[in-house]
Structures are given as structure tokens and as C-alpha cells.
PDB file of C-alpha atoms in Angstrom:
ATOM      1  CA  UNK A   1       6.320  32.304 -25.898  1.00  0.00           C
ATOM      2  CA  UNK A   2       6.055  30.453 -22.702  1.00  0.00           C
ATOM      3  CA  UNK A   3       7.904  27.145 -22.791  1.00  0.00           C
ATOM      4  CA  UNK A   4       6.377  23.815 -22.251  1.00  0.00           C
ATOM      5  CA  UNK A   5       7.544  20.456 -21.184  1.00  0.00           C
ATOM      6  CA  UNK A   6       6.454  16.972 -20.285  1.00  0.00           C
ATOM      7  CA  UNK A   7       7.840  15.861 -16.751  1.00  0.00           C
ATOM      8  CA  UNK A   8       7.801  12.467 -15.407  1.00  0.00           C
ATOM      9  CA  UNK A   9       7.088  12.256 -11.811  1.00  0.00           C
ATOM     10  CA  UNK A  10       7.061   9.682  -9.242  1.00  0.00           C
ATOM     11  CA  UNK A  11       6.663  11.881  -6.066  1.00  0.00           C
ATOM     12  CA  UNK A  12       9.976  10.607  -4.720  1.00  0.00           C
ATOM     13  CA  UNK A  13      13.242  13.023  -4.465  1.00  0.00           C
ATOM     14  CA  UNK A  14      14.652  13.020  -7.937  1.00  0.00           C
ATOM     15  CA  UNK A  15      11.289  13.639  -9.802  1.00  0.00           C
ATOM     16  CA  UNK A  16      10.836  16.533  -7.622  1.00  0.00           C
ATOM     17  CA  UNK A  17      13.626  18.215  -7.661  1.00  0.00           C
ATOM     18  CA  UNK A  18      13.719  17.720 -11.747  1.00  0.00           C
ATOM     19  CA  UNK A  19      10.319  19.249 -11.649  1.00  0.00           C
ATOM     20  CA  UNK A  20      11.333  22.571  -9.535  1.00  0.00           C
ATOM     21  CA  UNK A  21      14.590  23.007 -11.545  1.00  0.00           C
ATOM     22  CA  UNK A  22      12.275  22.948 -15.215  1.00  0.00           C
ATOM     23  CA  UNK A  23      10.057  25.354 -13.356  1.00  0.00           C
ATOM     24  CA  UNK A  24      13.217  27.547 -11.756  1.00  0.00           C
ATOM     25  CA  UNK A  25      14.116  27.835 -15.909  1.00  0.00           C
ATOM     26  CA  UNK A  26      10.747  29.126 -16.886  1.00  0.00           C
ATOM     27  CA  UNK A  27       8.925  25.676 -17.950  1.00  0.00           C
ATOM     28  CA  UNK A  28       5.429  25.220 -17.997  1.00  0.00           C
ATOM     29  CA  UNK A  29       5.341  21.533 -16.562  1.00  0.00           C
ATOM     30  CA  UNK A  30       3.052  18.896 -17.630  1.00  0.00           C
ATOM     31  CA  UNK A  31       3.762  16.465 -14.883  1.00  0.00           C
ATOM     32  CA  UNK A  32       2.460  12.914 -15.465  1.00  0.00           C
ATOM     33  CA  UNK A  33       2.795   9.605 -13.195  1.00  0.00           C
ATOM     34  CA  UNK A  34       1.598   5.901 -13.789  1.00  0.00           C
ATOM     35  CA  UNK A  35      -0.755   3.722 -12.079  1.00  0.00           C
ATOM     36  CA  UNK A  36       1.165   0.998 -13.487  1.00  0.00           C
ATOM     37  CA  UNK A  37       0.296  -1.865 -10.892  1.00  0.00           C
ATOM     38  CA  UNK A  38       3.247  -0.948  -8.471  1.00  0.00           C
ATOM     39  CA  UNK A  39       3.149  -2.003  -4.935  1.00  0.00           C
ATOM     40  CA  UNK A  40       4.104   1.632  -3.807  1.00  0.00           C
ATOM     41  CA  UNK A  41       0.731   2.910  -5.553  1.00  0.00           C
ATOM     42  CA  UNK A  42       0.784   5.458  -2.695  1.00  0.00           C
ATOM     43  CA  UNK A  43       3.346   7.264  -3.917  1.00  0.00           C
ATOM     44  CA  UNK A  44       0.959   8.580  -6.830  1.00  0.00           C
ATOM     45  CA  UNK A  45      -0.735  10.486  -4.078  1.00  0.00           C
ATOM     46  CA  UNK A  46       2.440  12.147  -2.937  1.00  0.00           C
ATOM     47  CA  UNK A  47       2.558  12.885  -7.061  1.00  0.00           C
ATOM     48  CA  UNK A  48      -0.605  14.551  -6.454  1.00  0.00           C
ATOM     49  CA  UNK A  49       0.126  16.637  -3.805  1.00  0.00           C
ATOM     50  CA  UNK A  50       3.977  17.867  -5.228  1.00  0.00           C
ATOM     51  CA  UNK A  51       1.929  18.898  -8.321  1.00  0.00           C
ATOM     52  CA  UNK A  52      -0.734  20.993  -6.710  1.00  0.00           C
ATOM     53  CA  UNK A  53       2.085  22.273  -4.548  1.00  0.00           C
ATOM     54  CA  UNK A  54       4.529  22.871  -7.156  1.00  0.00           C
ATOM     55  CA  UNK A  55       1.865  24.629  -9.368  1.00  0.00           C
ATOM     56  CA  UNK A  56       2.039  22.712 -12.798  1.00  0.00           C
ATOM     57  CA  UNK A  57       0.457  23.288 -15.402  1.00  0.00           C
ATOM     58  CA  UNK A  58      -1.254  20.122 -15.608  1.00  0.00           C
ATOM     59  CA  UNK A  59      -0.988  16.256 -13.830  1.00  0.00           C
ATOM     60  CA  UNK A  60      -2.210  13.401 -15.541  1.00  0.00           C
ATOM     61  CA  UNK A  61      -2.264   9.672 -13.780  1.00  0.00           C
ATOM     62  CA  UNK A  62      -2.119   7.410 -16.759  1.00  0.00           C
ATOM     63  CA  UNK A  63      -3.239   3.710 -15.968  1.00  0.00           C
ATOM     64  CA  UNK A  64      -1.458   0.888 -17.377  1.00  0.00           C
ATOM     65  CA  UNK A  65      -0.652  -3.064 -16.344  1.00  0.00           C
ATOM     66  CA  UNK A  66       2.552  -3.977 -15.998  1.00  0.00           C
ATOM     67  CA  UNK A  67       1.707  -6.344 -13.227  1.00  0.00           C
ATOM     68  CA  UNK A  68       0.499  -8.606 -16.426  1.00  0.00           C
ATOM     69  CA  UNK A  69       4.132  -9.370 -17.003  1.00  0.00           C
ATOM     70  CA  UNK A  70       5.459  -9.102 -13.460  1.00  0.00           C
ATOM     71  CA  UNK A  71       9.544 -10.535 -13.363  1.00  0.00           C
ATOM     72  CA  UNK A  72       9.864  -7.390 -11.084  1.00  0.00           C
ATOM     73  CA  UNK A  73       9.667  -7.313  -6.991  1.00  0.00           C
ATOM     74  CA  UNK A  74       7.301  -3.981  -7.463  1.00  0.00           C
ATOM     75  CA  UNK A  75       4.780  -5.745  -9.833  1.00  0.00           C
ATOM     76  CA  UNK A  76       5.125  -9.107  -8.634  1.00  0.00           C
ATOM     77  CA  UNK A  77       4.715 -10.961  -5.614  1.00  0.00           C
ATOM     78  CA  UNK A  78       8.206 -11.117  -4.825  1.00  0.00           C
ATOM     79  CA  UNK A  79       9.668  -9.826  -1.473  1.00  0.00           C
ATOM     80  CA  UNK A  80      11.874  -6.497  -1.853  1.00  0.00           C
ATOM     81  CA  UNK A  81      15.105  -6.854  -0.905  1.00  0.00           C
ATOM     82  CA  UNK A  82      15.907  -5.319   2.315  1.00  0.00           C
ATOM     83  CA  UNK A  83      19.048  -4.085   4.529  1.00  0.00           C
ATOM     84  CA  UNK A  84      21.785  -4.834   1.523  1.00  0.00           C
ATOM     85  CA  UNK A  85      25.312  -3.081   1.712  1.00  0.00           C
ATOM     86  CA  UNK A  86      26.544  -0.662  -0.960  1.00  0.00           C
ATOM     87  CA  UNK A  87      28.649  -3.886  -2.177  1.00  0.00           C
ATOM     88  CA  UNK A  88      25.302  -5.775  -2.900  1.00  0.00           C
ATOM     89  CA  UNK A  89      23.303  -2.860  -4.335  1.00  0.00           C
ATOM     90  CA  UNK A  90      26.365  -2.089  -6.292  1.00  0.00           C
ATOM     91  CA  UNK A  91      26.128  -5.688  -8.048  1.00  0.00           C
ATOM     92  CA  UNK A  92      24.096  -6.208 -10.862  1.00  0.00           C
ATOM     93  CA  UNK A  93      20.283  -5.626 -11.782  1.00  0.00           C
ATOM     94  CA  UNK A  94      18.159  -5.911  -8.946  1.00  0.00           C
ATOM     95  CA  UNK A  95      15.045  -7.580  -8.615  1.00  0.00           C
ATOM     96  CA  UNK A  96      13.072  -3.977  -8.405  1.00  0.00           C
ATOM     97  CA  UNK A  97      14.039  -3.671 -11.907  1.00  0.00           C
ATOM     98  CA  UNK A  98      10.684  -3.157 -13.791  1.00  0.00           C
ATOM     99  CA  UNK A  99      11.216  -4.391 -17.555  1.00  0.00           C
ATOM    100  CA  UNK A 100      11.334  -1.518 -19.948  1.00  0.00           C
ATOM    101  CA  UNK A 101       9.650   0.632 -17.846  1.00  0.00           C
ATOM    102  CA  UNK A 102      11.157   3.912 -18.650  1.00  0.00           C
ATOM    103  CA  UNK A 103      11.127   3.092 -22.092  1.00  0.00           C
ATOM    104  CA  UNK A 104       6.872   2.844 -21.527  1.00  0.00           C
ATOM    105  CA  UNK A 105       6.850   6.086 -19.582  1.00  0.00           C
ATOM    106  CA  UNK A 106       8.943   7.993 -22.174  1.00  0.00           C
ATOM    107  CA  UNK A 107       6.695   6.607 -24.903  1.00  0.00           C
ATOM    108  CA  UNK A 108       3.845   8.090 -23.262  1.00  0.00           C
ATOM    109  CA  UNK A 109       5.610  11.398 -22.254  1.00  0.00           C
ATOM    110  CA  UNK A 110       6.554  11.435 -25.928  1.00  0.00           C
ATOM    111  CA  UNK A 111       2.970  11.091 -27.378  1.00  0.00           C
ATOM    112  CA  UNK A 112       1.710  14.135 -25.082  1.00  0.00           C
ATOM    113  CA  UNK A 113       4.704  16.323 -26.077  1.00  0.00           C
ATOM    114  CA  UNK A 114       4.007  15.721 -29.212  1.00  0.00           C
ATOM    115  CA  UNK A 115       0.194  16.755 -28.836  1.00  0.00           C
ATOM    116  CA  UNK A 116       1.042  19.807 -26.476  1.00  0.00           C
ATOM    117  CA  UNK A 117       4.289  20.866 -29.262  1.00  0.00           C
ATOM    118  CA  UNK A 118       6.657  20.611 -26.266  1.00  0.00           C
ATOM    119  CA  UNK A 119       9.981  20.476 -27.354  1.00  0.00           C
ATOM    120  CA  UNK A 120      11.504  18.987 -24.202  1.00  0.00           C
ATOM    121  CA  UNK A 121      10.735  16.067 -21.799  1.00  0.00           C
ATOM    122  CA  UNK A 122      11.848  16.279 -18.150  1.00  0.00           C
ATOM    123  CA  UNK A 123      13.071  12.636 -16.341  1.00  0.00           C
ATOM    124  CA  UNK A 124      14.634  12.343 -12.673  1.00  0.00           C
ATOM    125  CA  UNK A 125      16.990   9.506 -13.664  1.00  0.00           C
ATOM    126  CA  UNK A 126      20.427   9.141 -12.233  1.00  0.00           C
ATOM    127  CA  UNK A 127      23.816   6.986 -12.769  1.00  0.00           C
ATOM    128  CA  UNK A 128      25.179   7.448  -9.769  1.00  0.00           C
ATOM    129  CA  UNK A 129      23.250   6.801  -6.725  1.00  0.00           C
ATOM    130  CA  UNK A 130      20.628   4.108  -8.383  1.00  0.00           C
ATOM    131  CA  UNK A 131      20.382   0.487  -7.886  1.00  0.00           C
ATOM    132  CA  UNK A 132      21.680  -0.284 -11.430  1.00  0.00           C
ATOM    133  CA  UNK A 133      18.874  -0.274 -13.416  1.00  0.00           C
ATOM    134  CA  UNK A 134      19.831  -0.133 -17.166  1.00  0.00           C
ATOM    135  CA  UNK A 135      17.101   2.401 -18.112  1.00  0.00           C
ATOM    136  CA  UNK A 136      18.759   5.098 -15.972  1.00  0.00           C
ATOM    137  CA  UNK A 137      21.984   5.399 -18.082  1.00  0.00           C
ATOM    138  CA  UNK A 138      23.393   8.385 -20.295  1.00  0.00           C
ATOM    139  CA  UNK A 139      23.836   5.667 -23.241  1.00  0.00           C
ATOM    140  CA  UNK A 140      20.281   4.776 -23.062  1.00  0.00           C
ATOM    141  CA  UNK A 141      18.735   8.465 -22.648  1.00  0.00           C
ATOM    142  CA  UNK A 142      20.612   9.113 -26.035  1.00  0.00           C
ATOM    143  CA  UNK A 143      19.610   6.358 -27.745  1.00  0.00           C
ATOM    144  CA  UNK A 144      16.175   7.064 -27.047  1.00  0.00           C
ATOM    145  CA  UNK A 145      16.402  10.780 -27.764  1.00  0.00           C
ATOM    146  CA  UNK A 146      17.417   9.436 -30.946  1.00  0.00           C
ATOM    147  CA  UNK A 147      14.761   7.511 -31.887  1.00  0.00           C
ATOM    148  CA  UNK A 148      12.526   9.950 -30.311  1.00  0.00           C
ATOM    149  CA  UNK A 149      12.875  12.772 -33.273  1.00  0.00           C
ATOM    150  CA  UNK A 150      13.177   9.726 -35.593  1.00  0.00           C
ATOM    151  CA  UNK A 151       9.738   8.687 -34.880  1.00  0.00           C
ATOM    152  CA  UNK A 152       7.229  11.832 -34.219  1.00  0.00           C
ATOM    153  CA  UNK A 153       5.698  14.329 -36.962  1.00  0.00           C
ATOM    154  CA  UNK A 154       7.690  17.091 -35.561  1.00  0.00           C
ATOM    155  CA  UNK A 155      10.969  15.011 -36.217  1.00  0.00           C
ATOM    156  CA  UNK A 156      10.549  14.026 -39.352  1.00  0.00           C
ATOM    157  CA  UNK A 157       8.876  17.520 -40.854  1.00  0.00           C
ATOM    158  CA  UNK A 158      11.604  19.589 -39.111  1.00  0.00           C
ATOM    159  CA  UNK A 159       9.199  21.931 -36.589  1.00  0.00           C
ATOM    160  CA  UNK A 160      11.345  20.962 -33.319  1.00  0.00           C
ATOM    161  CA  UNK A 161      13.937  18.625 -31.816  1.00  0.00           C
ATOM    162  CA  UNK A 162      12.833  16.823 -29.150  1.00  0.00           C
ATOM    163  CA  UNK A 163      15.709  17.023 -25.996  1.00  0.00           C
ATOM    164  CA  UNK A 164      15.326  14.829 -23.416  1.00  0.00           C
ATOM    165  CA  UNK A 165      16.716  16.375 -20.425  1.00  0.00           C
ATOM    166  CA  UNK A 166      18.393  14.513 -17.423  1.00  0.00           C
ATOM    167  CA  UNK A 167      19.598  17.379 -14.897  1.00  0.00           C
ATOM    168  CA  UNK A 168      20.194  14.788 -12.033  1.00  0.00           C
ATOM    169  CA  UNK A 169      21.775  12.002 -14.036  1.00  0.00           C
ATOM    170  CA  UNK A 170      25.648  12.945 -12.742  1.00  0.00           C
ATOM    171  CA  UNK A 171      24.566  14.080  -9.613  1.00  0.00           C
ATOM    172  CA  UNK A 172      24.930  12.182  -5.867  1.00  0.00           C
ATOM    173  CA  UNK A 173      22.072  11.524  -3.971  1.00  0.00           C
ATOM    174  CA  UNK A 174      23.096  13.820  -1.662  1.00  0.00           C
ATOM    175  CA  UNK A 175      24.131  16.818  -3.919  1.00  0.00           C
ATOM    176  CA  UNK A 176      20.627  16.090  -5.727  1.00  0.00           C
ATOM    177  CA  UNK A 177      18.938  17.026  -2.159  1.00  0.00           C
ATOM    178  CA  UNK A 178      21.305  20.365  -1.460  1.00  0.00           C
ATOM    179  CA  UNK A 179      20.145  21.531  -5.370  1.00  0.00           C
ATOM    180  CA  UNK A 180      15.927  20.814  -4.097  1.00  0.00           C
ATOM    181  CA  UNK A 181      16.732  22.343  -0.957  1.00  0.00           C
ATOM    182  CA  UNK A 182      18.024  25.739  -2.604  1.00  0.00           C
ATOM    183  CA  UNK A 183      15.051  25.708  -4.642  1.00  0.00           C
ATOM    184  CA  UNK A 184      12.562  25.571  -2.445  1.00  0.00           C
ATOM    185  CA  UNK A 185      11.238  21.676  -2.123  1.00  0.00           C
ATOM    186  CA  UNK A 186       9.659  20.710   0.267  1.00  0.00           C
ATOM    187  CA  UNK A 187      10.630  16.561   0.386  1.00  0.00           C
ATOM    188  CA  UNK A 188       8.472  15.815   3.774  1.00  0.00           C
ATOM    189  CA  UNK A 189       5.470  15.721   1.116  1.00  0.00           C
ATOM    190  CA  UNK A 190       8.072  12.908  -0.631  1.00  0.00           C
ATOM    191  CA  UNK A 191       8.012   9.218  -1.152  1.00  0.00           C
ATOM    192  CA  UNK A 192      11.120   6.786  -2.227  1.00  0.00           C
ATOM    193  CA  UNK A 193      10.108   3.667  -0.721  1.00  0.00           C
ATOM    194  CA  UNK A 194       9.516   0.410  -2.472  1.00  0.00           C
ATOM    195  CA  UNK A 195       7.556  -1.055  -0.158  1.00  0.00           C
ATOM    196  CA  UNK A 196       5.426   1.333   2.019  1.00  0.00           C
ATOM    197  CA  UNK A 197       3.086   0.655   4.595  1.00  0.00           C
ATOM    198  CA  UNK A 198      -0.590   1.014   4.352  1.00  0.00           C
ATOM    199  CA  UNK A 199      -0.767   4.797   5.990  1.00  0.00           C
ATOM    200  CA  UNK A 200       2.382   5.499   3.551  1.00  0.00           C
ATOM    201  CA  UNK A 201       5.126   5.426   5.967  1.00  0.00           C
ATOM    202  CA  UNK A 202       8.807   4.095   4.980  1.00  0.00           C
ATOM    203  CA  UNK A 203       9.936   0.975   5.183  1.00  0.00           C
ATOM    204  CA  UNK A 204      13.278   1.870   6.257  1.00  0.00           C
ATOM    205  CA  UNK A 205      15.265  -0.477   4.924  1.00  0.00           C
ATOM    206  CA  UNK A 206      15.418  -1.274   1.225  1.00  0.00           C
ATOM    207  CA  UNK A 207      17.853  -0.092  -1.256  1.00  0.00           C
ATOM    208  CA  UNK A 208      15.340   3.346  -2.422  1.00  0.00           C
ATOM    209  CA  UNK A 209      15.015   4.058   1.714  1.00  0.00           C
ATOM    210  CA  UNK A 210      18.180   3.431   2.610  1.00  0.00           C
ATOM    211  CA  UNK A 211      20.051   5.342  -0.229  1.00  0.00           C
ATOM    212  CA  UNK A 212      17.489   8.501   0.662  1.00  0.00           C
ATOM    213  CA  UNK A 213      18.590   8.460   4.506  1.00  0.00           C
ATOM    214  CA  UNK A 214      22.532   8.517   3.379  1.00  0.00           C
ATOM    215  CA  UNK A 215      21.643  11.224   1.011  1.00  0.00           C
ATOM    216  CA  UNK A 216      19.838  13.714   3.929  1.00  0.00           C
ATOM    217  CA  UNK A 217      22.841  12.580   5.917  1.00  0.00           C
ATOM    218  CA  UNK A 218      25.334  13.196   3.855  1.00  0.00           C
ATOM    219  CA  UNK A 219      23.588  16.701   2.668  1.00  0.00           C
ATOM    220  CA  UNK A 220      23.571  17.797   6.275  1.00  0.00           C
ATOM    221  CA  UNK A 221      19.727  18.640   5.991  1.00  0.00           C
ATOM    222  CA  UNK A 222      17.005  16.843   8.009  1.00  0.00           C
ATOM    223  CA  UNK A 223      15.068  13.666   6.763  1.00  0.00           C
ATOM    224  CA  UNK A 224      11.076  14.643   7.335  1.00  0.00           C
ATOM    225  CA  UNK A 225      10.557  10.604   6.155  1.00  0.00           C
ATOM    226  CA  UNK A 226       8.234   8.612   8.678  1.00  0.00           C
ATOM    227  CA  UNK A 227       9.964   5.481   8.185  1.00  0.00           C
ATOM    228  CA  UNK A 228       8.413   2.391  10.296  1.00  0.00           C
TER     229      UNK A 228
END
């Protein structure tokens, strides 16, 4: 029997390379992204085109608000910090923290696994190069595996354990881009920027650009990014 899982994707370099290693072990990917009210909406068409690329099984674009609660530089009109040093982006939660967001997205990835009987959920997340968001910790992808198999049908009747796998969560930025190169990604079709310009070009300079240029660097492969 073919195996299915539910992938979260962004269309920036850790979604993408999550998605070609569950399809390198045999997955049948359900890819879905969020039109959540972010001011880097383009990067749901790079989504689009990694799917259709990639060959998943399916894409959905599920809409939801956040921008209703804002507190966050990506749903709010508040600038995006720009040009910080490691030090800085080292130092606690930035402002480009979006409140409980990957809780939302897992909820949702959750309630189509459920409906598809997929035992496994695919997220990009990573603890090492990040910008300290709290949602992108090992602690917190237990705890929520936890409660994941605590609150489905499947869980509680015994059919199948939900795992919720992180295969980038101890990797570098850097080693993250060797493992995407080996499999085949293409990243020029990529976004990471927080705050893009209209005809989707990089801005260059805040912490999600600058974090993906020291990774190409520092992989020794070449950045494809159009930054501005």
C-alpha cells in the first residue's frame, strides 16, 4: 500500500526540501499552504509551482485571517526588521513571530490526515538556523504529536499513530541546502523572504534573506535568489 502524508509547504527552502525527502522515501504528498493574510502572499505561488514541479499528489491553499489578530510584522503593519547580526537574531522572539501559527497549520494538516488515513504529517521546521520562534522546537513538535493521537478517531480507536516528522529540525541552513541539492531541488523556483517586492524578488536583507544567502554560501552551491 502506497503511503500517504500531509506536508506543509511554504515554497521557501526548508518546506521543499522536506517535501522531496517524503517523496525520496516513497510518500504520496498532500502538500498544503495558507493564505493566511501574510505580507509575502507571493510565496504561495512559488508553493504552486514546487508542487506541480515536485509532482504531489495533491495542493490545497487553505484561506484563513490571521491578519484579524496581527501582533506579528508579517500580518501587521509593522516594518520587518532588516540587516540584524547573528547576535540580534540570536536574541529573543522576533517581531515576525506569527502567534500560534504552526499550531493553526498543524491543526489543519491534522484534520486532512485524518480524512485521507495518513499516518504521518511532514513540517520544514528547524532549531538551529531560525529566528527563535517557539513553534519550531523539538519540545513543542512532541507535545503536539502528543495531543495529536490524543485527539483524532484514529488515536483514540487504535487504527494508526499519528508521527509528526521533522527531518530538518537538527540540521544547518546550509547542510539543509547540500541534502535538497542531492535530491534534486531545484530552489531558483524558491522563496524565503519576509518582505518581497511586488514582481517577487528578495529583499535582501532581513533575517529569512539573509540566513538563506549564508546558507548557499556556506554550502558552496550557487544562490539563483533575485534579491533587490
Amino acid at each position: 500500500m502506497t503511503k500517504k502524508a500531509v506536508l506543509l509547504l511554504s515554497g521557501g527552502i526548508d518546506s521543499t526540501t522536506t517535501l522531496a525527502i517524503a517523496l525520496s522515501e516513497g510518500y504520496d504528498a498532500y502538500a498544503m499552504s495558507f493564505r493566511y493574510g501574510q505580507r509575502h502572499e507571493v510565496e504561495l505561488a512559488c508553493a504552486e509551482n514546487i508542487a506541480k514541479a515536485m509532482g504531489v499528489k495533491q495542493h490545497s491553499v487553505v484561506d484563513i485571517d490571521l491578519r484579524a489578530f496581527g501582533a506579528s510584522a508579517l500580518t501587521a503593519d509593522i516594518d520587518v526588521p532588516k540587516h540584524r547580526s547573528d547576535a540580534e537574531m540570536g536574541e529573543g522572539i522576533p517581531i515576525t513571530y506569527v502567534p500560534a501559527r504552526n499550531t493553526i497549520f498543524l491543526s489543519y494538516a491534522l484534520a486532512w490526515a485524518e480524512v485521507l488515513a495518513a499516518d504521518t504529517i511532514f513540517i520544514g521546521v528547524n532549531a538551529v538556523d531560525y529566528s527563535g520562534y517557539p513553534d519550531c522546537r523539538p519540545e513543542y513538535i512532541r507535545a503536539y504529536e502528543t495531543m495529536a493521537n490524543l485527539a483524532t478517531r484514529a488515536g483514540v480507536e487504535g487504527e494508526t499513530e499519528l508521527v509528526i516528522r521533522t527531518p530538518l529540525i537538527d540540521k544547518t541552513k546550509a547542510e539543509i541546502i547540500r541534502i535538497g541539492a542531492q535530491l534534486g531541488v531545484d530552489y531558483g523556483i524558491t522563496l524565503s523572504c519576509y518582505d518581497p517586492g511586488a514582481d517577487g524578488s528578495a529583499c535582501g536583507s532581513c533575517d529569512s534573506c539573509l540566513l538563506r544567502k549564508r546558507g548557499f554560501a556556506e554550502a558552496g552551491i550557487p544562490d539563483a535568489t533575485c534579491y533587490r
